mmCIF file of C-alpha atoms in Angstrom:
data_model
loop_
_atom_site.group_PDB
_atom_site.id
_atom_site.type_symbol
_atom_site.label_atom_id
_atom_site.label_comp_id
_atom_site.label_asym_id
_atom_site.label_seq_id
_atom_site.Cartn_x
_atom_site.Cartn_y
_atom_site.Cartn_z
ATOM 1 C CA LEU I 1 -71.543 -77.694 -115.861
ATOM 2 C CA LEU I 2 -68.296 -75.722 -115.665
ATOM 3 C CA GLU I 3 -68.493 -75.656 -111.855
ATOM 4 C CA PHE I 4 -69.162 -79.403 -111.835
ATOM 5 C CA LEU I 5 -66.009 -80.000 -113.904
ATOM 6 C CA VAL I 6 -63.960 -77.703 -111.693
ATOM 7 C CA ALA I 7 -65.140 -79.457 -108.535
ATOM 8 C CA GLY I 8 -64.449 -82.900 -110.000
ATOM 9 C CA ALA I 9 -60.961 -81.923 -111.144
ATOM 10 C CA ARG I 10 -60.137 -80.469 -107.727
ATOM 11 C CA ARG I 11 -61.327 -83.590 -105.903
ATOM 12 C CA CYS I 12 -59.383 -86.096 -107.978
ATOM 13 C CA GLY I 13 -55.881 -86.909 -106.861
ATOM 14 C CA ALA I 14 -54.407 -86.897 -110.359
ATOM 15 C CA GLY I 15 -52.235 -84.048 -111.546
ATOM 16 C CA VAL I 16 -53.500 -84.437 -115.111
ATOM 17 C CA VAL I 17 -57.139 -84.089 -116.180
ATOM 18 C CA GLY I 18 -58.672 -85.105 -119.512
ATOM 19 C CA VAL I 19 -62.100 -83.879 -120.623
ATOM 20 C CA GLY I 20 -64.209 -84.996 -123.581
ATOM 21 C CA THR I 21 -67.063 -82.686 -124.570
ATOM 22 C CA PRO I 22 -69.618 -82.464 -127.375
ATOM 23 C CA GLY I 23 -69.073 -79.631 -129.816
ATOM 24 C CA LEU I 24 -66.301 -78.256 -131.973
ATOM 25 C CA VAL I 25 -63.088 -78.161 -129.937
ATOM 26 C CA THR I 26 -60.070 -76.193 -131.155
ATOM 27 C CA PRO I 27 -56.494 -77.518 -130.828
ATOM 28 C CA GLN I 28 -56.209 -75.129 -127.856
ATOM 29 C CA GLY I 29 -59.050 -76.900 -126.039
ATOM 30 C CA SER I 30 -61.703 -74.225 -126.517
ATOM 31 C CA LEU I 31 -65.321 -74.816 -127.484
ATOM 32 C CA ALA I 32 -65.591 -72.901 -130.752
ATOM 33 C CA GLY I 33 -69.363 -72.504 -130.627
ATOM 34 C CA LEU I 34 -72.497 -73.794 -128.962
ATOM 35 C CA SER I 35 -72.760 -77.541 -128.437
ATOM 36 C CA GLU I 36 -75.699 -79.159 -130.235
ATOM 37 C CA ASN I 37 -76.112 -81.638 -127.346
ATOM 38 C CA ILE I 38 -75.972 -79.380 -124.275
ATOM 39 C CA ALA I 39 -78.067 -76.211 -124.264
ATOM 40 C CA GLY I 40 -76.030 -73.097 -123.560
ATOM 41 C CA TRP I 41 -72.680 -74.933 -123.493
ATOM 42 C CA GLY I 42 -70.085 -72.787 -125.281
ATOM 43 C CA PRO I 43 -68.348 -70.915 -126.736
ATOM 44 C CA LEU I 44 -65.820 -71.269 -123.945
ATOM 45 C CA ALA I 45 -62.053 -71.363 -123.440
ATOM 46 C CA LEU I 46 -62.615 -74.536 -121.410
ATOM 47 C CA GLU I 47 -59.072 -75.875 -121.184
ATOM 48 C CA GLU I 48 -57.621 -72.530 -120.106
ATOM 49 C CA LEU I 49 -60.377 -71.973 -117.549
ATOM 50 C CA LEU I 50 -59.990 -75.410 -115.994
ATOM 51 C CA ARG I 51 -56.208 -75.081 -115.799
ATOM 52 C CA ARG I 52 -56.533 -71.709 -114.095
ATOM 53 C CA ARG I 53 -59.281 -72.799 -111.694
ATOM 54 C CA THR I 54 -57.751 -76.139 -110.678
ATOM 55 C CA GLY I 55 -54.000 -75.666 -110.995
ATOM 56 C CA LYS I 56 -53.793 -78.967 -112.859
ATOM 57 C CA ALA I 57 -52.661 -79.892 -116.357
ATOM 58 C CA VAL I 58 -55.845 -80.128 -118.441
ATOM 59 C CA THR I 59 -56.520 -81.439 -121.940
ATOM 60 C CA VAL I 60 -59.919 -80.929 -123.579
ATOM 61 C CA LEU I 61 -61.017 -82.991 -126.596
ATOM 62 C CA ASN I 62 -64.156 -83.410 -128.627
ATOM 63 C CA ASP I 63 -66.056 -86.379 -127.179
ATOM 64 C CA VAL I 64 -65.740 -88.536 -130.314
ATOM 65 C CA SER I 65 -62.035 -87.713 -130.608
ATOM 66 C CA ALA I 66 -61.631 -88.871 -127.008
ATOM 67 C CA ALA I 67 -63.533 -92.095 -127.750
ATOM 68 C CA THR I 68 -61.384 -92.644 -130.844
ATOM 69 C CA TYR I 69 -58.220 -92.427 -128.788
ATOM 70 C CA GLY I 70 -59.678 -94.720 -126.135
ATOM 71 C CA GLU I 71 -60.492 -97.381 -128.737
ATOM 72 C CA TYR I 72 -57.021 -96.967 -130.229
ATOM 73 C CA ARG I 73 -55.229 -97.440 -126.932
ATOM 74 C CA CYS I 74 -57.393 -100.022 -125.174
ATOM 75 C CA GLY I 75 -60.257 -101.111 -127.407
ATOM 76 C CA ALA I 76 -61.032 -102.372 -130.884
ATOM 77 C CA GLY I 77 -58.117 -100.490 -132.485
ATOM 78 C CA ALA I 78 -55.453 -101.476 -129.987
ATOM 79 C CA ASP I 79 -53.555 -103.566 -132.548
ATOM 80 C CA ALA I 80 -53.320 -100.777 -135.149
ATOM 81 C CA GLY I 81 -49.857 -99.768 -133.911
ATOM 82 C CA ASP I 82 -48.360 -97.030 -136.066
ATOM 83 C CA ASP I 83 -50.862 -97.655 -138.859
ATOM 84 C CA PRO I 84 -53.794 -95.260 -139.199
ATOM 85 C CA MET I 85 -57.000 -96.025 -137.316
ATOM 86 C CA VAL I 86 -60.359 -94.400 -138.022
ATOM 87 C CA MET I 87 -63.429 -94.339 -135.813
ATOM 88 C CA VAL I 88 -66.925 -93.422 -136.972
ATOM 89 C CA ALA I 89 -69.519 -92.873 -134.241
ATOM 90 C CA LEU I 90 -73.108 -93.492 -135.338
ATOM 91 C CA GLY I 91 -75.164 -91.710 -132.708
ATOM 92 C CA THR I 92 -77.875 -89.073 -132.808
ATOM 93 C CA GLY I 93 -75.447 -87.328 -135.158
ATOM 94 C CA LEU I 94 -72.371 -88.764 -136.833
ATOM 95 C CA GLY I 95 -68.816 -87.913 -135.839
ATOM 96 C CA GLY I 96 -65.415 -89.461 -136.146
ATOM 97 C CA GLY I 97 -61.742 -89.379 -135.441
ATOM 98 C CA VAL I 98 -58.417 -90.406 -136.954
ATOM 99 C CA VAL I 99 -55.271 -91.604 -135.194
ATOM 100 C CA VAL I 100 -52.010 -91.577 -137.168
ATOM 101 C CA ARG I 101 -48.798 -92.882 -135.581
ATOM 102 C CA GLY I 102 -50.392 -92.700 -132.168
ATOM 103 C CA GLU I 103 -51.536 -89.081 -132.502
ATOM 104 C CA LEU I 104 -55.050 -87.774 -132.954
ATOM 105 C CA LEU I 105 -55.397 -85.847 -136.208
ATOM 106 C CA SER I 106 -56.947 -82.518 -135.231
ATOM 107 C CA GLY I 107 -56.843 -80.692 -138.555
ATOM 108 C CA TYR I 108 -57.182 -76.984 -139.134
ATOM 109 C CA ARG I 109 -59.129 -75.418 -136.226
ATOM 110 C CA GLY I 110 -59.760 -78.916 -134.843
ATOM 111 C CA LEU I 111 -62.194 -79.833 -137.625
ATOM 112 C CA ALA I 112 -60.712 -83.183 -138.695
ATOM 113 C CA GLY I 113 -63.076 -86.124 -138.421
ATOM 114 C CA GLU I 114 -66.323 -84.316 -139.273
ATOM 115 C CA PHE I 115 -67.294 -87.294 -141.411
ATOM 116 C CA GLY I 116 -70.995 -86.663 -140.967
ATOM 117 C CA MET I 117 -70.703 -83.552 -143.144
ATOM 118 C CA MET I 118 -69.515 -85.533 -146.188
ATOM 119 C CA VAL I 119 -72.032 -85.488 -149.047
ATOM 120 C CA VAL I 120 -72.825 -89.073 -150.062
ATOM 121 C CA HIS I 121 -75.972 -88.335 -152.092
ATOM 122 C CA PRO I 122 -75.733 -85.035 -154.035
ATOM 123 C CA GLU I 123 -79.479 -85.023 -154.740
ATOM 124 C CA GLY I 124 -80.279 -86.255 -151.252
ATOM 125 C CA ARG I 125 -82.666 -85.084 -148.606
ATOM 126 C CA PRO I 126 -82.118 -81.947 -146.520
ATOM 127 C CA ALA I 127 -80.060 -82.468 -143.400
ATOM 128 C CA ALA I 128 -81.915 -84.569 -140.826
ATOM 129 C CA SER I 129 -79.414 -84.166 -138.040
ATOM 130 C CA VAL I 130 -78.501 -82.377 -134.853
ATOM 131 C CA SER I 131 -75.550 -80.618 -136.497
ATOM 132 C CA GLY I 132 -76.230 -77.112 -137.675
ATOM 133 C CA GLY I 133 -75.108 -76.428 -141.225
ATOM 134 C CA ALA I 134 -75.016 -80.049 -142.389
ATOM 135 C CA PRO I 135 -75.394 -80.063 -146.195
ATOM 136 C CA ALA I 136 -78.202 -81.851 -147.982
ATOM 137 C CA GLY I 137 -77.339 -85.450 -148.742
ATOM 138 C CA SER I 138 -74.769 -85.611 -145.937
ATOM 139 C CA LEU I 139 -73.621 -88.894 -144.443
ATOM 140 C CA GLU I 140 -75.122 -87.824 -141.120
ATOM 141 C CA SER I 141 -78.485 -87.391 -142.845
ATOM 142 C CA TYR I 142 -78.511 -91.108 -143.705
ATOM 143 C CA ALA I 143 -76.286 -93.111 -141.350
ATOM 144 C CA SER I 144 -76.912 -91.475 -137.956
ATOM 145 C CA ALA I 145 -79.791 -92.583 -135.735
ATOM 146 C CA THR I 146 -81.647 -89.445 -136.823
ATOM 147 C CA GLY I 147 -80.938 -90.200 -140.473
ATOM 148 C CA ILE I 148 -82.092 -93.817 -140.179
ATOM 149 C CA VAL I 149 -85.439 -92.639 -138.802
ATOM 150 C CA ALA I 150 -85.705 -90.108 -141.646
ATOM 151 C CA THR I 151 -85.144 -92.925 -144.162
ATOM 152 C CA LEU I 152 -87.777 -95.008 -142.384
ATOM 153 C CA ARG I 153 -90.375 -92.244 -142.588
ATOM 154 C CA GLU I 154 -89.464 -91.562 -146.232
ATOM 155 C CA LEU I 155 -89.856 -95.184 -147.341
ATOM 156 C CA ALA I 156 -92.758 -96.298 -145.125
ATOM 157 C CA PRO I 157 -95.594 -95.097 -147.434
ATOM 158 C CA ARG I 158 -94.367 -97.534 -150.120
ATOM 159 C CA PHE I 159 -94.817 -100.595 -147.880
ATOM 160 C CA THR I 160 -97.627 -102.484 -146.140
ATOM 161 C CA THR I 161 -95.691 -104.352 -143.470
ATOM 162 C CA PRO I 162 -95.797 -104.487 -139.660
ATOM 163 C CA LEU I 163 -93.074 -101.845 -139.477
ATOM 164 C CA ALA I 164 -94.973 -99.589 -141.898
ATOM 165 C CA GLU I 165 -98.057 -99.957 -139.702
ATOM 166 C CA HIS I 166 -95.923 -99.083 -136.690
ATOM 167 C CA VAL I 167 -94.763 -95.891 -138.438
ATOM 168 C CA THR I 168 -98.357 -94.920 -139.242
ATOM 169 C CA ALA I 169 -99.445 -95.534 -135.667
ATOM 170 C CA ALA I 170 -96.522 -93.505 -134.319
ATOM 171 C CA GLY I 171 -97.515 -90.455 -136.367
ATOM 172 C CA SER I 172 -95.259 -87.432 -136.661
ATOM 173 C CA ASP I 173 -96.081 -85.432 -133.528
ATOM 174 C CA ASP I 174 -93.598 -87.172 -131.234
ATOM 175 C CA PRO I 175 -90.069 -87.085 -132.717
ATOM 176 C CA HIS I 176 -88.977 -89.808 -130.266
ATOM 177 C CA SER I 177 -91.719 -92.309 -131.145
ATOM 178 C CA LEU I 178 -89.460 -93.980 -133.747
ATOM 179 C CA THR I 179 -85.794 -94.836 -133.298
ATOM 180 C CA ALA I 180 -83.031 -96.672 -135.134
ATOM 181 C CA GLU I 181 -83.561 -99.473 -132.602
ATOM 182 C CA THR I 182 -87.128 -99.793 -133.925
ATOM 183 C CA VAL I 183 -85.778 -100.509 -137.413
ATOM 184 C CA TYR I 184 -83.299 -103.123 -136.240
ATOM 185 C CA ARG I 185 -85.842 -104.842 -134.012
ATOM 186 C CA TYR I 186 -88.072 -105.350 -137.057
ATOM 187 C CA LEU I 187 -85.074 -106.309 -139.209
ATOM 188 C CA LYS I 188 -84.569 -109.372 -137.005
ATOM 189 C CA GLN I 189 -88.100 -110.382 -138.013
ATOM 190 C CA GLY I 190 -87.301 -109.976 -141.713
ATOM 191 C CA ASP I 191 -89.647 -107.023 -142.229
ATOM 192 C CA PRO I 192 -89.152 -105.852 -145.873
ATOM 193 C CA LEU I 193 -89.316 -102.159 -144.925
ATOM 194 C CA ALA I 194 -86.637 -102.649 -142.259
ATOM 195 C CA VAL I 195 -84.522 -104.531 -144.809
ATOM 196 C CA GLU I 196 -84.761 -101.619 -147.256
ATOM 197 C CA VAL I 197 -83.945 -98.993 -144.605
ATOM 198 C CA HIS I 198 -80.958 -101.081 -143.535
ATOM 199 C CA GLN I 199 -79.744 -101.363 -147.135
ATOM 200 C CA VAL I 200 -79.945 -97.594 -147.654
ATOM 201 C CA THR I 201 -78.064 -97.013 -144.402
ATOM 202 C CA CYS I 202 -75.280 -99.451 -145.269
ATOM 203 C CA ARG I 203 -74.987 -98.192 -148.837
ATOM 204 C CA MET I 204 -74.604 -94.560 -147.749
ATOM 205 C CA LEU I 205 -72.229 -95.483 -144.928
ATOM 206 C CA ALA I 206 -70.113 -97.495 -147.364
ATOM 207 C CA ARG I 207 -69.916 -94.464 -149.682
ATOM 208 C CA GLY I 208 -68.621 -92.341 -146.838
ATOM 209 C CA LEU I 209 -66.161 -94.979 -145.668
ATOM 210 C CA SER I 210 -64.905 -95.446 -149.239
ATOM 211 C CA ALA I 211 -63.909 -91.786 -149.374
ATOM 212 C CA ILE I 212 -62.246 -91.970 -145.950
ATOM 213 C CA ILE I 213 -60.379 -95.151 -146.893
ATOM 214 C CA SER I 214 -59.187 -93.660 -150.171
ATOM 215 C CA VAL I 215 -57.686 -90.661 -148.354
ATOM 216 C CA VAL I 216 -56.410 -92.180 -145.103
ATOM 217 C CA ALA I 217 -55.757 -95.841 -146.040
ATOM 218 C CA PRO I 218 -56.414 -97.029 -142.468
ATOM 219 C CA ARG I 219 -55.496 -100.419 -141.077
ATOM 220 C CA VAL I 220 -58.538 -100.460 -138.768
ATOM 221 C CA ILE I 221 -61.947 -98.798 -138.906
ATOM 222 C CA VAL I 222 -64.007 -98.882 -135.720
ATOM 223 C CA LEU I 223 -67.756 -98.271 -135.828
ATOM 224 C CA GLY I 224 -69.236 -97.077 -132.544
ATOM 225 C CA GLY I 225 -72.158 -95.115 -131.169
ATOM 226 C CA GLY I 226 -75.634 -96.114 -130.116
ATOM 227 C CA VAL I 227 -76.690 -97.394 -133.551
ATOM 228 C CA MET I 228 -74.099 -100.165 -133.247
ATOM 229 C CA ARG I 229 -76.110 -101.748 -130.446
ATOM 230 C CA SER I 230 -77.865 -103.486 -133.349
ATOM 231 C CA GLY I 231 -74.844 -105.815 -133.522
ATOM 232 C CA THR I 232 -72.686 -106.851 -136.458
ATOM 233 C CA VAL I 233 -75.481 -106.573 -139.038
ATOM 234 C CA ILE I 234 -74.363 -103.065 -140.044
ATOM 235 C CA ILE I 235 -70.734 -104.146 -140.400
ATOM 236 C CA ASP I 236 -71.803 -107.098 -142.574
ATOM 237 C CA GLY I 237 -73.935 -104.848 -144.789
ATOM 238 C CA VAL I 238 -71.236 -102.201 -145.152
ATOM 239 C CA LYS I 239 -68.621 -104.804 -146.097
ATOM 240 C CA GLU I 240 -70.854 -106.039 -148.905
ATOM 241 C CA HIS I 241 -71.136 -102.542 -150.404
ATOM 242 C CA LEU I 242 -67.438 -101.738 -149.895
ATOM 243 C CA GLN I 243 -66.422 -104.768 -151.915
ATOM 244 C CA ARG I 244 -68.313 -103.378 -154.906
ATOM 245 C CA GLY I 245 -67.256 -99.752 -154.685
ATOM 246 C CA ILE I 246 -63.599 -99.255 -153.836
ATOM 247 C CA TYR I 247 -60.113 -99.792 -155.246
ATOM 248 C CA PRO I 248 -59.370 -103.395 -154.147
ATOM 249 C CA PRO I 249 -55.811 -102.892 -152.807
ATOM 250 C CA LEU I 250 -57.211 -100.446 -150.232
ATOM 251 C CA LEU I 251 -59.216 -103.291 -148.703
ATOM 252 C CA ASP I 252 -56.255 -105.670 -148.378
ATOM 253 C CA GLY I 253 -55.668 -106.137 -144.659
ATOM 254 C CA LEU I 254 -58.307 -103.551 -143.694
ATOM 255 C CA SER I 255 -60.306 -104.567 -140.617
ATOM 256 C CA LEU I 256 -63.792 -103.142 -140.010
ATOM 257 C CA ARG I 257 -64.866 -103.686 -136.392
ATOM 258 C CA ALA I 258 -67.392 -102.669 -133.765
ATOM 259 C CA ALA I 259 -66.222 -100.518 -130.849
ATOM 260 C CA SER I 260 -65.470 -102.606 -127.779
ATOM 261 C CA LEU I 261 -64.424 -100.300 -124.940
ATOM 262 C CA PRO I 262 -66.987 -99.234 -122.321
ATOM 263 C CA HIS I 263 -66.731 -95.516 -121.564
ATOM 264 C CA ALA I 264 -64.191 -95.079 -124.365
ATOM 265 C CA GLY I 265 -64.492 -91.298 -124.220
ATOM 266 C CA VAL I 266 -63.618 -91.137 -120.528
ATOM 267 C CA VAL I 267 -60.692 -93.531 -120.950
ATOM 268 C CA GLY I 268 -59.458 -91.798 -124.089
ATOM 269 C CA ALA I 269 -59.616 -88.298 -122.621
ATOM 270 C CA GLY I 270 -57.566 -89.390 -119.620
ATOM 271 C CA LEU I 271 -54.982 -91.322 -121.615
ATOM 272 C CA TYR I 272 -54.572 -88.519 -124.128
ATOM 273 C CA ALA I 273 -54.027 -86.019 -121.317
ATOM 274 C CA LEU I 274 -51.342 -88.282 -119.860
ATOM 275 C CA MET I 275 -49.678 -88.709 -123.236
ATOM 276 C CA ARG I 276 -49.769 -84.968 -123.902
ATOM 277 C CA GLU I 277 -48.127 -84.178 -120.585
ATOM 278 C CA LYS I 278 -45.668 -87.077 -121.048
ATOM 279 C CA LYS I 279 -46.592 -88.604 -117.715
ATOM 280 C CA PRO I 280 -45.981 -92.332 -117.068
ATOM 281 C CA ILE I 281 -49.192 -94.399 -117.094
#
């Protein structure tokens, strides 16, 4: 993968290269440990290596941080201006990013935006996620695609519905036999089990967003990731729970939206690299 990146950077005519990668990325552009998504990827001083091998200015970001910046500049958060914007990516795991006054918030050792590690249910289930070290009851354990499937399997024995029958038929041998998309396909049919799984997901996500809102007071929150292919139903459900569980002035003017930019991570990584090197776009 490193050689692929080097070759691509050498071929492109740009003098500035932006890279978004899964894993924990330090403010210096190094992968701090192994990526959960790519076997054997990291730890690696990626930014330094690419600069040395290509002779170009290189900026390396976490993939969700890159997508956050892309949505801020060109997507659903483009009207946030100098006000804070938050993105939460609901994928296999759950990550996020924060932009304040046009700058990505990296935090100590680049750890800002690890929203999936927030505990939203202190007596909750053990981590059902791709992220090593996630605490029990974490937001990722409930609101990621992996967490949604865990909720589905947990609740299915209490129901006798078409979705419950689907869960029984799928068994437990194949971890890919059930997906978040399965839940939202049955939700469109009004399946009571799908409705309950959806309610748990939105309730836990609203708890996490309430904490983020109380600390950051964003103008815009963007929800992205593969789970959001279900449409606006998650946004509608989260809004309902937020109204009942947060200090009302924090919701005044707050806009909760779905991500809108194709390839936001690619766009964001490039734009952030340009901004960092103060090159004209």
